[in-house]
Amino acid sequence: MTLADATDRGTGQRLAAARVEGLTKVYGSGETRVVALDDVTLDLYAGEFTAIMGKSGSGKSTLMHCAAGLDDATAGQVFLGDIDLTTLKERHLTELRRDRIGFVFQAFNLLPSLTVAQNIALPLRLDGRRPRRSAVREIAARVGLEKRLRDRPSQLSGGQQQRVAIARALITRPEVVFADEPTGALDTQNGRGVLALLREVVDKDGHTVVMVTHDPIAAAYADRVMLLADGRVAGTLEAPSVDQVAEHLAHLGA
């Protein structure tokens, strides 16, 4: 999908790959009640790279988890395309996450006993599908690891392990890839390599990427930055520079 494909040809408006409407998430009750998200409504546009930022406790990770169907909303709706995730039973939600959503986590979450090829193919096997070797080789080449398919995670650097995780997220051709602090466990060089790869899979392959990060440098790789404060959207930046992101975060007290 190109950015043109992600635009309504009739209106010229950007199409949402995912959307939340009136999203509220509350933990606990009484004196321990915490409102993590407070009536949030926003679109996550198809074929774009969106970063979600905010200080600790702003609700950014909770927003991603709810938008990805990993956590239940207390109130509101969560859409992937035209499907309301809040109406699905757990089995159907599990199938949707496996087939239509990709995940990249800070800790990589690779299985140490499996090879690179086996880790990449794991989502297909969990879905009962037999992965084609050519498809695994193709996606491994996409992330620059076509010569490491027989290696195990312990034989790879942190940056290479995160590239395996990205390949695993892309193997099902998901509608949205959610990345939670994907550079948090990496050094600067490897972190920038991962960010450049996420930027590339949006620009060249038309994927939709939504990333939670606390790092202004990481956020500046995105097309759009959503700023959260106290569980609400506090601002939006379009194609911002590192300095612009840092300045707005400072105003939020981050």
Short mmCIF file of C-alpha atoms in Angstrom, two decimals:
data_model
loop_
_atom_site.label_atom_id
_atom_site.label_comp_id
_atom_site.label_asym_id
_atom_site.label_seq_id
_atom_site.Cartn_x
_atom_site.Cartn_y
_atom_site.Cartn_z
CA MET A 1 0.00 0.00 0.00
CA THR A 2 1.31 3.45 -0.89
CA LEU A 3 0.22 6.68 0.73
CA ALA A 4 -1.97 7.30 -2.31
CA ASP A 5 -3.68 3.95 -1.72
CA ALA A 6 -4.31 5.02 1.88
CA THR A 7 -6.21 8.12 0.74
CA ASP A 8 -9.90 8.25 -0.09
CA ARG A 9 -9.91 9.02 -3.82
CA GLY A 10 -13.26 10.79 -3.56
CA THR A 11 -12.48 13.16 -0.70
CA GLY A 12 -8.68 13.14 -0.66
CA GLN A 13 -8.80 12.43 3.07
CA ARG A 14 -6.41 10.03 4.76
CA LEU A 15 -7.93 6.68 5.70
CA ALA A 16 -7.67 5.34 9.24
CA ALA A 17 -6.16 1.88 9.65
CA ALA A 18 -7.26 2.00 13.28
CA ARG A 19 -9.37 4.37 15.35
CA VAL A 20 -10.38 4.83 18.96
CA GLU A 21 -13.55 6.71 19.95
CA GLY A 22 -14.25 7.92 23.47
CA LEU A 23 -11.67 5.47 24.80
CA THR A 24 -11.51 5.34 28.58
CA LYS A 25 -9.45 2.96 30.70
CA VAL A 26 -9.77 2.87 34.47
CA TYR A 27 -7.73 0.72 36.84
CA GLY A 28 -8.88 -0.03 40.37
CA SER A 29 -11.74 1.59 42.28
CA GLY A 30 -12.37 3.88 45.20
CA GLU A 31 -9.22 5.42 46.61
CA THR A 32 -7.03 3.33 44.30
CA ARG A 33 -8.93 4.33 41.14
CA VAL A 34 -6.63 5.52 38.35
CA VAL A 35 -7.91 6.92 35.03
CA ALA A 36 -5.23 5.92 32.54
CA LEU A 37 -7.17 7.09 29.47
CA ASP A 38 -9.90 9.73 29.62
CA ASP A 39 -12.29 9.89 26.64
CA VAL A 40 -9.60 9.67 23.93
CA THR A 41 -10.60 9.87 20.27
CA LEU A 42 -8.01 9.67 17.49
CA ASP A 43 -7.23 8.13 14.09
CA LEU A 44 -4.14 6.09 13.24
CA TYR A 45 -3.75 6.65 9.52
CA ALA A 46 -3.03 3.90 7.01
CA GLY A 47 0.38 3.92 5.34
CA GLU A 48 1.86 6.30 7.91
CA PHE A 49 4.29 6.18 10.82
CA THR A 50 2.71 7.54 14.02
CA ALA A 51 4.57 8.06 17.29
CA ILE A 52 2.76 8.29 20.64
CA MET A 53 4.61 10.23 23.33
CA GLY A 54 4.09 11.54 26.84
CA LYS A 55 5.64 11.54 30.27
CA SER A 56 5.50 8.47 32.51
CA GLY A 57 1.90 7.81 33.47
CA SER A 58 0.45 9.79 30.55
CA GLY A 59 -1.36 6.73 29.18
CA LYS A 60 0.70 6.19 26.04
CA SER A 61 1.38 2.48 26.58
CA THR A 62 -2.19 1.89 27.74
CA LEU A 63 -3.44 3.56 24.56
CA MET A 64 -1.32 1.27 22.41
CA HIS A 65 -2.37 -1.84 24.32
CA CYS A 66 -6.06 -0.97 23.98
CA ALA A 67 -5.73 0.00 20.29
CA ALA A 68 -3.97 -3.31 19.61
CA GLY A 69 -6.57 -5.38 21.44
CA LEU A 70 -4.12 -6.42 24.17
CA ASP A 71 -6.11 -4.72 26.93
CA ASP A 72 -9.85 -4.17 27.41
CA ALA A 73 -11.33 -0.68 27.38
CA THR A 74 -13.48 0.44 30.29
CA ALA A 75 -15.58 2.51 27.88
CA GLY A 76 -15.48 3.59 24.25
CA GLN A 77 -14.75 1.79 20.99
CA VAL A 78 -11.62 0.51 19.27
CA PHE A 79 -11.68 -0.11 15.53
CA LEU A 80 -9.31 -1.96 13.23
CA GLY A 81 -10.64 -1.02 9.83
CA ASP A 82 -14.40 -1.33 10.29
CA ILE A 83 -14.24 -4.00 13.03
CA ASP A 84 -15.00 -2.88 16.59
CA LEU A 85 -12.59 -4.86 18.78
CA THR A 86 -14.65 -4.16 21.90
CA THR A 87 -17.46 -6.36 20.57
CA LEU A 88 -15.31 -9.44 19.88
CA LYS A 89 -15.12 -12.52 22.06
CA GLU A 90 -11.64 -13.45 23.25
CA ARG A 91 -11.16 -16.24 20.68
CA HIS A 92 -12.03 -13.97 17.77
CA LEU A 93 -9.89 -11.19 19.21
CA THR A 94 -6.93 -13.57 19.47
CA GLU A 95 -7.39 -14.60 15.84
CA LEU A 96 -7.61 -10.98 14.71
CA ARG A 97 -4.43 -10.02 16.58
CA ARG A 98 -2.58 -13.00 15.09
CA ASP A 99 -3.73 -12.38 11.52
CA ARG A 100 -4.06 -8.61 11.18
CA ILE A 101 -1.80 -6.95 13.76
CA GLY A 102 1.98 -7.10 14.16
CA PHE A 103 3.82 -6.47 17.42
CA VAL A 104 7.36 -5.32 18.19
CA PHE A 105 8.36 -5.13 21.85
CA GLN A 106 11.29 -3.56 23.67
CA ALA A 107 12.51 -6.95 24.94
CA PHE A 108 12.33 -8.60 21.46
CA ASN A 109 10.36 -11.63 22.83
CA LEU A 110 12.16 -14.12 20.59
CA LEU A 111 12.14 -17.82 21.48
CA PRO A 112 15.78 -18.73 22.25
CA SER A 113 15.44 -22.37 21.17
CA LEU A 114 14.25 -21.42 17.67
CA THR A 115 16.34 -20.25 14.74
CA VAL A 116 15.88 -16.87 13.11
CA ALA A 117 13.81 -18.49 10.35
CA GLN A 118 11.63 -20.32 12.88
CA ASN A 119 11.06 -17.19 14.95
CA ILE A 120 10.04 -15.22 11.87
CA ALA A 121 7.62 -17.96 10.76
CA LEU A 122 6.11 -18.48 14.22
CA PRO A 123 2.92 -16.39 13.71
CA LEU A 124 2.05 -18.42 10.61
CA ARG A 125 2.60 -21.73 12.41
CA LEU A 126 0.46 -20.59 15.33
CA ASP A 127 -2.28 -19.89 12.80
CA GLY A 128 -1.99 -23.43 11.43
CA ARG A 129 -0.35 -22.29 8.20
CA ARG A 130 2.79 -23.77 6.72
CA PRO A 131 5.21 -20.93 6.00
CA ARG A 132 6.82 -20.88 2.58
CA ARG A 133 10.61 -20.82 2.78
CA SER A 134 10.69 -18.23 0.03
CA ALA A 135 8.42 -15.93 2.05
CA VAL A 136 10.63 -16.28 5.14
CA ARG A 137 13.77 -15.63 3.10
CA GLU A 138 12.15 -12.60 1.48
CA ILE A 139 11.15 -10.98 4.76
CA ALA A 140 14.54 -11.81 6.30
CA ALA A 141 16.23 -10.11 3.37
CA ARG A 142 13.94 -7.12 3.90
CA VAL A 143 15.46 -6.62 7.35
CA GLY A 144 19.00 -7.52 6.28
CA LEU A 145 19.23 -10.96 7.90
CA GLU A 146 18.97 -13.33 4.96
CA LYS A 147 22.38 -14.83 5.85
CA ARG A 148 21.46 -15.45 9.51
CA LEU A 149 18.40 -17.65 9.10
CA ARG A 150 19.97 -20.69 10.81
CA ASP A 151 21.33 -18.72 13.76
CA ARG A 152 19.66 -18.54 17.14
CA PRO A 153 18.90 -15.28 19.00
CA SER A 154 21.90 -15.72 21.32
CA GLN A 155 24.17 -15.47 18.29
CA LEU A 156 22.79 -12.07 17.29
CA SER A 157 23.33 -8.53 18.51
CA GLY A 158 20.48 -6.64 20.14
CA GLY A 159 19.84 -4.70 16.94
CA GLN A 160 19.73 -7.90 14.89
CA GLN A 161 17.33 -9.49 17.37
CA GLN A 162 14.99 -6.53 17.04
CA ARG A 163 15.18 -6.87 13.26
CA VAL A 164 14.05 -10.49 13.64
CA ALA A 165 11.15 -9.24 15.77
CA ILE A 166 10.21 -6.74 13.04
CA ALA A 167 10.36 -9.47 10.39
CA ARG A 168 8.14 -11.65 12.57
CA ALA A 169 5.67 -8.78 12.89
CA LEU A 170 5.58 -8.30 9.11
CA ILE A 171 5.35 -11.96 8.00
CA THR A 172 1.52 -12.00 8.17
CA ARG A 173 1.28 -8.72 6.21
CA PRO A 174 -0.59 -7.01 9.07
CA GLU A 175 -2.79 -3.96 8.71
CA VAL A 176 -0.99 -2.24 11.60
CA VAL A 177 2.36 -2.84 13.32
CA PHE A 178 2.45 -1.66 16.94
CA ALA A 179 5.94 -1.05 18.35
CA ASP A 180 6.33 -0.47 22.10
CA GLU A 181 9.64 1.32 22.84
CA PRO A 182 11.40 -0.71 20.09
CA THR A 183 14.76 1.00 20.69
CA GLY A 184 14.60 1.07 24.49
CA ALA A 185 17.02 -1.85 24.93
CA LEU A 186 19.43 -0.83 22.16
CA ASP A 187 22.48 1.37 21.91
CA THR A 188 22.33 4.51 19.78
CA GLN A 189 23.67 2.98 16.57
CA ASN A 190 21.45 -0.10 16.65
CA GLY A 191 18.48 1.99 17.74
CA ARG A 192 18.80 4.31 14.76
CA GLY A 193 19.13 1.32 12.46
CA VAL A 194 15.84 -0.08 13.76
CA LEU A 195 14.11 3.30 13.39
CA ALA A 196 15.38 3.65 9.84
CA LEU A 197 14.00 0.19 9.07
CA LEU A 198 10.57 1.07 10.49
CA ARG A 199 10.63 4.27 8.44
CA GLU A 200 11.55 2.26 5.35
CA VAL A 201 8.78 -0.34 5.69
CA VAL A 202 6.31 2.55 5.77
CA ASP A 203 7.80 4.47 2.83
CA LYS A 204 8.68 1.57 0.54
CA ASP A 205 6.21 -1.14 1.56
CA GLY A 206 3.22 0.94 2.63
CA HIS A 207 2.93 -0.55 6.11
CA THR A 208 1.22 1.29 8.96
CA VAL A 209 3.42 1.66 12.05
CA VAL A 210 2.37 2.98 15.46
CA MET A 211 5.22 3.42 17.94
CA VAL A 212 5.25 4.32 21.63
CA THR A 213 8.45 6.09 22.61
CA HIS A 214 9.85 8.54 25.15
CA ASP A 215 12.72 9.57 22.85
CA PRO A 216 12.38 12.77 20.74
CA ILE A 217 14.97 11.44 18.28
CA ALA A 218 12.90 8.30 17.72
CA ALA A 219 9.68 10.30 17.41
CA ALA A 220 11.21 12.52 14.73
CA TYR A 221 11.30 9.51 12.39
CA ALA A 222 7.48 9.53 12.37
CA ASP A 223 5.07 11.33 10.07
CA ARG A 224 2.99 12.42 13.05
CA VAL A 225 3.50 12.59 16.80
CA MET A 226 0.56 12.32 19.20
CA LEU A 227 1.28 13.84 22.62
CA LEU A 228 -0.56 12.52 25.68
CA ALA A 229 -0.89 14.03 29.14
CA ASP A 230 -3.01 12.77 32.01
CA GLY A 231 -4.76 10.27 29.77
CA ARG A 232 -5.82 12.79 27.14
CA VAL A 233 -4.48 13.94 23.77
CA ALA A 234 -2.48 17.09 24.48
CA GLY A 235 -1.34 17.89 20.95
CA THR A 236 -0.35 16.65 17.51
CA LEU A 237 2.82 17.38 15.55
CA GLU A 238 3.10 16.78 11.82
CA ALA A 239 6.55 15.75 10.51
CA PRO A 240 8.31 17.38 13.47
CA SER A 241 12.00 17.91 14.04
CA VAL A 242 13.77 16.54 17.10
CA ASP A 243 13.87 20.04 18.60
CA GLN A 244 10.14 20.54 18.08
CA VAL A 245 9.32 17.25 19.78
CA ALA A 246 11.64 18.01 22.69
CA GLU A 247 10.17 21.49 23.13
CA HIS A 248 6.58 20.21 23.25
CA LEU A 249 7.54 17.44 25.66
CA ALA A 250 9.16 20.01 27.94
CA HIS A 251 5.88 21.95 28.01
CA LEU A 252 4.14 18.73 29.12
CA GLY A 253 6.62 18.40 31.96
CA ALA A 254 8.14 15.24 30.43
#
